[in-house]
Coordinates of C-alpha atoms in Angstrom, one line a residue:
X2 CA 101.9 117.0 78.7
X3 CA 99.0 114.3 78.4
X4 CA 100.4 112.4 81.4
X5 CA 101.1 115.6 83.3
X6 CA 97.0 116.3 82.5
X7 CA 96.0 113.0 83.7
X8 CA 97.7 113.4 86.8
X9 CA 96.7 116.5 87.6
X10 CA 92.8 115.8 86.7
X11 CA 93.3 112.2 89.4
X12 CA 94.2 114.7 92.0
X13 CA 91.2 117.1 91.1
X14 CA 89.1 114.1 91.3
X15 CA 90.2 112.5 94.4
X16 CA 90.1 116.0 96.3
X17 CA 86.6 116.7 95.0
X18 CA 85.8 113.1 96.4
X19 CA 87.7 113.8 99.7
X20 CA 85.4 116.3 99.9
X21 CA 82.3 114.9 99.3
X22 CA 82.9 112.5 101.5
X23 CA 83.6 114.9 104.4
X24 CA 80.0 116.5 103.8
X25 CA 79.0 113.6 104.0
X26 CA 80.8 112.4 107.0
X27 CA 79.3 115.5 108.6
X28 CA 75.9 115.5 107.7
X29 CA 75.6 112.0 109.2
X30 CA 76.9 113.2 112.7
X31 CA 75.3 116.6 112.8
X32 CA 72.1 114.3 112.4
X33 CA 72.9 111.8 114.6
X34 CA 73.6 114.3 117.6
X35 CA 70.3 116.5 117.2
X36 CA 68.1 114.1 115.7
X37 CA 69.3 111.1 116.8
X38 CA 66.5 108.5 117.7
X39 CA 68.6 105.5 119.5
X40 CA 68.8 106.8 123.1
X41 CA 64.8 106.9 122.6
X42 CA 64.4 103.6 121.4
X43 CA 67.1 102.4 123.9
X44 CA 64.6 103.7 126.7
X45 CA 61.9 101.8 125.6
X46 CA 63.6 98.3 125.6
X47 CA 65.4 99.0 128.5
X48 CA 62.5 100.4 130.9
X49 CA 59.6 99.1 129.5
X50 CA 60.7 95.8 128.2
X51 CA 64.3 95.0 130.3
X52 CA 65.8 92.3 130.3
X53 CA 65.2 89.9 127.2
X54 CA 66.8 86.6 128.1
X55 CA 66.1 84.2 124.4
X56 CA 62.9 82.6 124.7
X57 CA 61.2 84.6 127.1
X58 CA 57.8 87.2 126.6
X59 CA 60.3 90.1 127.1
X60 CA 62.6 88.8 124.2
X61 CA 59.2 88.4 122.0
X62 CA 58.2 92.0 122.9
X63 CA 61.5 93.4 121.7
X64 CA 61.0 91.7 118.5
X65 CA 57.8 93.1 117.9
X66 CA 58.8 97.2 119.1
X67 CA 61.8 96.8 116.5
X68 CA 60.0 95.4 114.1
X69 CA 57.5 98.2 114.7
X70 CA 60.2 101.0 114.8
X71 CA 61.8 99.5 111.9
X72 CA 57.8 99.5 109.8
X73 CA 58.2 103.1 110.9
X74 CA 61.2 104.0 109.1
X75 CA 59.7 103.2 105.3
X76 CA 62.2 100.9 104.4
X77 CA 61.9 99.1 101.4
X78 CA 61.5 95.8 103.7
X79 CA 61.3 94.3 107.3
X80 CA 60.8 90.9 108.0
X81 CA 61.0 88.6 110.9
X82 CA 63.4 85.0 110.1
X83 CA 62.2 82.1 112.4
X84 CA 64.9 80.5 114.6
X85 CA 64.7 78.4 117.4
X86 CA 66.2 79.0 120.9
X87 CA 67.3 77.6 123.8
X88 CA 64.7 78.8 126.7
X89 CA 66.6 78.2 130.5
X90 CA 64.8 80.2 133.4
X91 CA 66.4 81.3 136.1
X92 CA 63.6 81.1 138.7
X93 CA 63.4 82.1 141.9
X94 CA 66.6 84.5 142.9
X95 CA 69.5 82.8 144.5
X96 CA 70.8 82.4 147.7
X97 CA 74.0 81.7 149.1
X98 CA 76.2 81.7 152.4
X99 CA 79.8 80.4 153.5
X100 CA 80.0 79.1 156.9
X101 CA 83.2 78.7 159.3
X102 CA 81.6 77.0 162.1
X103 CA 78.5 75.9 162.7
X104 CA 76.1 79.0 163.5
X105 CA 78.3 81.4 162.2
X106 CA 77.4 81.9 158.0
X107 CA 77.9 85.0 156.1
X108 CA 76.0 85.9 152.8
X109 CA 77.6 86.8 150.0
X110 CA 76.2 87.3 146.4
X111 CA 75.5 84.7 143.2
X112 CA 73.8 84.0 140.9
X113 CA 73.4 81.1 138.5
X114 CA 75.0 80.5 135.0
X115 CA 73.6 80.3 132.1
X116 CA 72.3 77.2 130.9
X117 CA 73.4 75.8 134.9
X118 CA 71.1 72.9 136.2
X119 CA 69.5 73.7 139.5
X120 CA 70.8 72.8 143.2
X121 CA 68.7 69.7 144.8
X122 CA 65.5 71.8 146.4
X123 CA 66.9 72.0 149.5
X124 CA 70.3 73.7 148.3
X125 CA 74.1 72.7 148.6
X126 CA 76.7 72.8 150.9
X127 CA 79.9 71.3 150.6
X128 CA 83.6 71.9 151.6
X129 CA 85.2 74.7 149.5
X130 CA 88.5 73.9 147.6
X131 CA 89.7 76.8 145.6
X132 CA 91.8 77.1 142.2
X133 CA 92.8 79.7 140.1
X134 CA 91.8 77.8 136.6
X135 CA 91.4 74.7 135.4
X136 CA 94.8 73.7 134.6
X137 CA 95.1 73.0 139.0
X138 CA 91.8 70.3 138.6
X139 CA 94.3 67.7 137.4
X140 CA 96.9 68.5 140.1
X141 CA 94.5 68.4 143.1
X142 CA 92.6 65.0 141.8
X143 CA 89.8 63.3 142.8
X144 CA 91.1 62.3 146.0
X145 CA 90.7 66.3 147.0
X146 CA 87.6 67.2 144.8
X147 CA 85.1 64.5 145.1
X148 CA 82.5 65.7 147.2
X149 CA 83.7 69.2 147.3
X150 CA 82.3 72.5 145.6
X151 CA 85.2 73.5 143.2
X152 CA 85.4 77.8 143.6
X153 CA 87.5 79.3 140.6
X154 CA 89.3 82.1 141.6
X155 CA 90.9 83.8 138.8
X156 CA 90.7 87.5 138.2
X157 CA 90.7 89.5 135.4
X158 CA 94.0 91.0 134.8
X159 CA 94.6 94.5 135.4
X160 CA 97.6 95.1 133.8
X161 CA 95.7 94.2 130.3
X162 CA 94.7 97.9 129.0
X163 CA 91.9 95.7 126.3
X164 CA 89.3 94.8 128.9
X165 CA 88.1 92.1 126.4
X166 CA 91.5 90.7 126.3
X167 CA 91.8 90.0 129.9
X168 CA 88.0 88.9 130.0
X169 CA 89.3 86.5 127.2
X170 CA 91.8 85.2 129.8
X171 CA 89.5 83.8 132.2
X172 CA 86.2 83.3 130.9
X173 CA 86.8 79.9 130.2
X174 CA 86.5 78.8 133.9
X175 CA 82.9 80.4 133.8
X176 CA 82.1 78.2 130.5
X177 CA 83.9 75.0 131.1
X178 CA 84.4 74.9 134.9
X179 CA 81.5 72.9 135.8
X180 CA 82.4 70.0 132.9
X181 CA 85.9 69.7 133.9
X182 CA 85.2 70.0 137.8
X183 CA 82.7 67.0 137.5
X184 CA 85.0 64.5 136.1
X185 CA 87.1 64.4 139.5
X186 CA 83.8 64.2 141.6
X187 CA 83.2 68.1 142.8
X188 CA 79.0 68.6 143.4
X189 CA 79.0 72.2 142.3
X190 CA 81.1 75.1 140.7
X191 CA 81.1 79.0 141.9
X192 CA 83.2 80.9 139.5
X193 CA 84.3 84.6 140.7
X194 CA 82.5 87.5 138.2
X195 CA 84.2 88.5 135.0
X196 CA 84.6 91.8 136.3
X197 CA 87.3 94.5 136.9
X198 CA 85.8 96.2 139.6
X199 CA 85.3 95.3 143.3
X200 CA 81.4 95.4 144.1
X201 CA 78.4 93.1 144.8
X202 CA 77.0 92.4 141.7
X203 CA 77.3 88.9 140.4
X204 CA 78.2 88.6 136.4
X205 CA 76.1 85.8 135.0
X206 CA 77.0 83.9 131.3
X207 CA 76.9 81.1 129.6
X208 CA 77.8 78.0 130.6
X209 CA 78.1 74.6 128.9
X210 CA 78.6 70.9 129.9
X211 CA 79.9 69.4 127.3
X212 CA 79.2 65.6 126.9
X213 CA 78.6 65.6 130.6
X214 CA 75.5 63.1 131.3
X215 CA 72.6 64.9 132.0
X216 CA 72.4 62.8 135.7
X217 CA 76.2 63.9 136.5
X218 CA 75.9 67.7 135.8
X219 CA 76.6 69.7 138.6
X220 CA 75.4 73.4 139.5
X221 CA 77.3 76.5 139.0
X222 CA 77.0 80.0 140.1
X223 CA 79.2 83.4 140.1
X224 CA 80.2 85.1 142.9
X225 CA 80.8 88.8 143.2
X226 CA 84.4 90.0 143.3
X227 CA 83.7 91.3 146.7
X228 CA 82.3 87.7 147.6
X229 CA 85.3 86.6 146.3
X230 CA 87.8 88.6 147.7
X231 CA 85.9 87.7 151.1
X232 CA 85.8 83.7 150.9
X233 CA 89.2 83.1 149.1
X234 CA 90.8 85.2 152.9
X235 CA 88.5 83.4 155.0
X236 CA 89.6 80.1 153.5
X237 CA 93.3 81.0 153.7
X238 CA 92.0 81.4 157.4
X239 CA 89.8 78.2 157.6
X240 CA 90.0 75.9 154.8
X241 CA 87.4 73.8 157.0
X242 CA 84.9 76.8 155.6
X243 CA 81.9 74.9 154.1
X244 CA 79.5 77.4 151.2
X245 CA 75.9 76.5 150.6
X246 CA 74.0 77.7 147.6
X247 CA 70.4 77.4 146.5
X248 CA 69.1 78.0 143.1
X249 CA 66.1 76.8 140.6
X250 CA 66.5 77.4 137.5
X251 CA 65.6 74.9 134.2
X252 CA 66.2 74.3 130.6
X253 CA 63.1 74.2 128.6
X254 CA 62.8 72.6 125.4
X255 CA 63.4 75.3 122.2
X256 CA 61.0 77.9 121.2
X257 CA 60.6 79.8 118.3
X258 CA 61.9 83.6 118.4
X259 CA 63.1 85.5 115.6
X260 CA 65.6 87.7 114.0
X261 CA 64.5 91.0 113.1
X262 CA 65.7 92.5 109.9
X263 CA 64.9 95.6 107.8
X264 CA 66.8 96.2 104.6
X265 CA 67.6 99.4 102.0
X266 CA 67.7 97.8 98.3
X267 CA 70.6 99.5 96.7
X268 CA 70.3 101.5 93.6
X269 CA 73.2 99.9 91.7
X270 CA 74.5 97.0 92.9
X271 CA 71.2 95.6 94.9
X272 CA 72.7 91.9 95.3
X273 CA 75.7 92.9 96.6
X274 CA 75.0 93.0 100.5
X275 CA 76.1 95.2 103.5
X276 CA 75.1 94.3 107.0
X277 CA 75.0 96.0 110.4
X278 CA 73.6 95.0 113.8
X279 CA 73.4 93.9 117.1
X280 CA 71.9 91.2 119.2
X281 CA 68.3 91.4 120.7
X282 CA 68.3 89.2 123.4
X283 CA 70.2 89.6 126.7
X284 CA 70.6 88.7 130.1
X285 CA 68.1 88.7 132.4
X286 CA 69.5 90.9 135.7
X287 CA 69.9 94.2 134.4
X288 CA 68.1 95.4 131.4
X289 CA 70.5 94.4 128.7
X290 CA 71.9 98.4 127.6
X291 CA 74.8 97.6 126.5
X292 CA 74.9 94.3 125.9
X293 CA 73.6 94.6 123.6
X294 CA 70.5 97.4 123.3
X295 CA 72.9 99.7 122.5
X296 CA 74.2 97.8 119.9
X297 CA 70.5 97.3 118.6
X298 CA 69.5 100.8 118.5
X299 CA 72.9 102.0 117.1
X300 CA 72.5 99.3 113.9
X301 CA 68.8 100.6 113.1
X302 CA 69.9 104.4 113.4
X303 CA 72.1 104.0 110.7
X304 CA 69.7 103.3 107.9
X305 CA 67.8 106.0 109.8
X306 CA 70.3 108.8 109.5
X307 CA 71.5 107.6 105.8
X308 CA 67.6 108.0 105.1
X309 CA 67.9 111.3 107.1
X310 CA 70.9 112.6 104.5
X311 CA 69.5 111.8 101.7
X312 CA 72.2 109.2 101.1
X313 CA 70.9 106.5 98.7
X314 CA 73.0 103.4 99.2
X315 CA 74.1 101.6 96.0
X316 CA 74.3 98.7 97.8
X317 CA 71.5 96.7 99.3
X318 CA 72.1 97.6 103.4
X319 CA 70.2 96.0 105.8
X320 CA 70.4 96.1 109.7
X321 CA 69.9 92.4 111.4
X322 CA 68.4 91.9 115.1
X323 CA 70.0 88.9 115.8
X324 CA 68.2 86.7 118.7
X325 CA 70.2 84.3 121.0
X326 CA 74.2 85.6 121.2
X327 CA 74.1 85.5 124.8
X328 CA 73.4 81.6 125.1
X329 CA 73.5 79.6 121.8
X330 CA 74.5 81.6 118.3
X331 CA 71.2 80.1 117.0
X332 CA 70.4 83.8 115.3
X333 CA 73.8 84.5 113.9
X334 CA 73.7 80.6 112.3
X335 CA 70.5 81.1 111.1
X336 CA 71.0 84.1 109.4
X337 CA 74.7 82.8 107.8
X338 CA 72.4 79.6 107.0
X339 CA 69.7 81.6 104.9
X340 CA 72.4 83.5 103.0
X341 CA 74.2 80.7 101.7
X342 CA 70.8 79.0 101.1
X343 CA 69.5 82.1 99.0
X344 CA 73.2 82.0 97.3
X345 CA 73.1 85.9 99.0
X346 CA 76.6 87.7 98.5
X347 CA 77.3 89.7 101.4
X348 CA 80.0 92.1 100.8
X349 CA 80.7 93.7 104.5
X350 CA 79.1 93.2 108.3
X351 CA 79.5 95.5 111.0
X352 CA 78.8 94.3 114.6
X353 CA 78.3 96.7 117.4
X354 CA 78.5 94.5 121.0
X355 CA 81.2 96.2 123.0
X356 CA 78.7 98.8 124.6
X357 CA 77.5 102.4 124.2
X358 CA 80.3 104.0 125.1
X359 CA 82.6 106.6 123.3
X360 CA 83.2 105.0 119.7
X361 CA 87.0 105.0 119.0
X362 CA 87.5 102.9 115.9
X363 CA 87.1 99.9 114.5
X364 CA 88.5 95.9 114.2
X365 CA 88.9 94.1 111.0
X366 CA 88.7 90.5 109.6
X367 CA 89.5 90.9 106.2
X368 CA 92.8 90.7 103.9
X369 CA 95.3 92.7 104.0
X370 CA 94.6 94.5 101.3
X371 CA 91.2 95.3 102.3
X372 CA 92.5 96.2 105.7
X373 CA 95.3 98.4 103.3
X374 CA 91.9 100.2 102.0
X375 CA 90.1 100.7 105.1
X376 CA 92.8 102.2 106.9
X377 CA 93.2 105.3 103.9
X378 CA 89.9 106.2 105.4
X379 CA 91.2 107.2 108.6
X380 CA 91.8 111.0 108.0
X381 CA 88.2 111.1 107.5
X382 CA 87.4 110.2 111.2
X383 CA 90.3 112.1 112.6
X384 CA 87.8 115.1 113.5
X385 CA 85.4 112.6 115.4
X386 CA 88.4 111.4 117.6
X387 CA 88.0 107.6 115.7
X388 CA 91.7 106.2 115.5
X389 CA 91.9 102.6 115.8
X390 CA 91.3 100.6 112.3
X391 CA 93.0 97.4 113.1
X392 CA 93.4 94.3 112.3
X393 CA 91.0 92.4 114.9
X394 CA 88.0 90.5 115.8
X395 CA 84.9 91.7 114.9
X396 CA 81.9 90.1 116.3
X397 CA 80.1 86.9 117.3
X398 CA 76.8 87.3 115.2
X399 CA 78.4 88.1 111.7
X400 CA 81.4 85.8 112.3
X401 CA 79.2 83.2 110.6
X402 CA 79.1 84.8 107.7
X403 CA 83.1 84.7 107.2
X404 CA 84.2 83.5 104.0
X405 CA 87.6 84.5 101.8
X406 CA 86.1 87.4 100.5
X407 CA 83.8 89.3 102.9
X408 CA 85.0 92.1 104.9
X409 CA 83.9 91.8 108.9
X410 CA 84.1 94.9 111.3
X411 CA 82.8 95.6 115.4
X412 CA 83.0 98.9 116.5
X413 CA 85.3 99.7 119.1
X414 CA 84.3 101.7 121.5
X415 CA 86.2 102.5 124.8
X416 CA 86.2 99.4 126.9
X417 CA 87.4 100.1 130.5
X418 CA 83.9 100.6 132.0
X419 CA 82.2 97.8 130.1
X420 CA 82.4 94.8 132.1
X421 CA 81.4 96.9 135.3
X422 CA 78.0 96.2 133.8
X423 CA 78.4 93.6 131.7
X424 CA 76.1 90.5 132.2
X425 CA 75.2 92.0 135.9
X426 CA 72.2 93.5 137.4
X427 CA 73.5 96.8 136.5
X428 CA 73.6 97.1 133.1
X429 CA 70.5 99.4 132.8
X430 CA 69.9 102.1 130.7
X431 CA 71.3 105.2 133.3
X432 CA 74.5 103.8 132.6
X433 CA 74.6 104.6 129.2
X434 CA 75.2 108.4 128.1
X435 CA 73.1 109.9 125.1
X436 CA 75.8 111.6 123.2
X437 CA 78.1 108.5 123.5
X438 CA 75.5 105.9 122.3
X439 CA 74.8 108.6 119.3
X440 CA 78.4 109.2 118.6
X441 CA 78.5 105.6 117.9
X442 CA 75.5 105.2 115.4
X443 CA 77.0 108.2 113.7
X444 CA 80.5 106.0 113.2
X445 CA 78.8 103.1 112.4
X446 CA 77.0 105.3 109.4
X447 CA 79.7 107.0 108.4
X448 CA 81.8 103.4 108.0
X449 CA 78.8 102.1 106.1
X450 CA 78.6 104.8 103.7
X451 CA 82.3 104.8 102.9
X452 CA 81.9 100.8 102.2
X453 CA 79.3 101.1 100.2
X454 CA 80.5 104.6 97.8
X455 CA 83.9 102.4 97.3
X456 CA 83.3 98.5 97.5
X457 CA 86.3 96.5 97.8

């Protein structure tokens, strides 16, 4: 009888908590669709700032409105962290042209990588040998690449239904390509746009060099998929078709930015941390919406809308602004850095980076048997159409902070539009839809509260 009265007052308990915790669940949404405030704040670094490239006034700016918006909120702090970052300015805008005989030229549209050295003054133009990775560098050999401009002409896959996945699967001719081309003698690198669409807009990113001497790195640019498309025929027509580019751009020594943090103390169990963000800087072409504003905005609506609920977290939450993902980490390390410094124990980080687009889940990097946990919360998103709690990676920023026993999560929202915009002039904020960007913040909440009422 006693054992029969346990087990029927668990089962009380863990309905009543159910419960709870769908009121709760739906109090955070109900806010975050009528009183949402991240499509607002969204606006204002998207049209008034734009583009935030680390290092530059625009990147400072968005440091000071969030740490303004943040003030605003009456957290129990916000502080700035000092990090230094890269600076590399683009200049004036690119300009590029492939030519089949002399007098006859066509423009097509680049732009240059991140972190790329400049073209002599006068610009570039070489023979054009194409290759669809890498891997073909050592086959072909100096004999056929010395003097040439190496064009990398891998696509995305299509068949891939992750987006991410098939971006994985090429992106490293965008980072690498100029390092590895300059060993066998090429003069400069255009990679084809990490995109799945066909259009005109070049996809910029960050590029590295390696151990390449300074005096032997060579320029490199992306080409728009159309551009692509358009020399890789015309080659298979001519391979006598010579390209010319033109670009400016310089690295600058580091400057100081910052990360931008704001932070809940919990009521309970206030050294036991919980982190959520996104990262402030972007590229400079488009305005940076969704990579990563909207994951900016998202991140400081959630202590908004736990504020707006009433909810008190036990645990100390705080929302980080991390400055320089796009080209250098330095505000993820930073921030990892400080924590171990200040022997700070964070329990859980949640990264939002994939875009504002429809939330629908959530990747892991945890044990199994936190994963085990997590995924006995999925009934409770079932109503907001959330279904994928996987095992998974889950962002660049907070991967720093890995260690055996913290739990790491990105927000997944639906990727197939996401590199139409991504790193390209047209990732602005008419791209991103209200009720999407707010449906996200209200996941990201509702994931945050759930962490925090049970630990792991």
């Amino acid at each position: 009888m006693k054992r029969l009265t346990c087990v029927l007052l668990l089962f009380v308990f863990q309905v009543y908590a159910q419960n709870e915790d769908e009121k709760q669940i739906r109090a955070i949404f109900d806010a975050a669709l009528t009183q949402g405030k991240a499509y607002d704040w969204l606006n204002y670094l998207s049209n008034q700032i734009g583009g935030r490239l680390s290092g530059s006034i625009q990147a400072q700016q968005a440091v000071d409105y969030t740490k303004a918006q943040l003030d605003s909120l009456n957290l129990d702090r916000v502080w700035l962290q000092p990090v230094m970052v890269p600076k590399w300015v683009r200049g004036t805008p690119e300009f590029a042209y492939f030519e089949t005989s002399p007098g006859n030229s066509i423009n097509v549209p680049i732009c240059a990588l991140g972190g790329s050295v400049a073209t002599p003054p006068g610009g570039l133009k070489a023979q054009v040998v194409e290759v669809k990775g890498i891997e073909e560098l050592e086959q072909l050999g100096r004999e056929q690449l010395e003097g040439k401009i190496v064009f990398y002409n891998r696509p995305m896959d299509p068949k891939l239904i992750s987006t991410f996945e098939a971006y994985s699967g090429c992106v490293d001719q965008r980072y690498s390509g100029a390092a590895e081309a300059a060993k066998y003698g090429a003069i400069g690198v255009i990679v084809r746009s990490m995109n799945l669409n066909l259009d005109d807009y070049p996809h910029t990113g960050s590029m590295g060099y390696g151990d390449t001497p300074v005096a032997e790195r060579i320029p490199a640019a992306a080409i728009s998929t159309l551009g692509a498309n358009l020399l890789s025929t015309t080659l298979k027509l001519n391979s006598d078709t010579r390209f010319y580019f033109k670009q400016s751009c310089k690295q600058f020594d580091d400057v100081q930015s910052y990360n931008v943090i704001g932070e809940i103390k919990g009521t309970q169990y206030p050294n036991e941390i919980m982190v959520v963000g996104g990262h402030l800087d972007s590229w400079d072409l488009g305005d940076g919406s969704h990579d990563d504003g909207a994951g900016c905005v998202q991140s400081m609506d959630v202590l908004r809308l736990l504020k707006l609920t009433g909810y008190k977290p036990k645990r100390t939450l705080r929302v980080v602004l991390f400055m320089n993902e796009e080209n250098g980490l330095r505000g993820g390390n930073e921030y990892a850095a400080v924590a171990k410094k200040n022997k700070e124990e964070h329990i859980f980080a949640l990264e939002s980076d994939s875009g504002g687009f429809t939330p629908r889940g959530f990747s892991f990097d945890c044990s199994a048997e936190n994963l085990t946990k997590v995924q006995g919360w999925k009934k409770l998103f079932e109503p907001y159409l959330l279904h994928l709690f996987d095992k998974g990676y889950s962002g660049a920023d907070i991967g720093p902070l890995k260690n055996d026993k913290i739990v790491l999560a990105g927000l997944e929202p639906d990727s197939q539009r996401y590199f139409v915009h991504h790193h390209a002039e047209n990732d602005t904020f008419e791209h991103v839809n209200r009720r999407e960007l707010e449906l996200g913040a209200a996941s990201m909440a509702s994931l945050i509260y759930l962490v925090d009422t049970y630990g792991f």
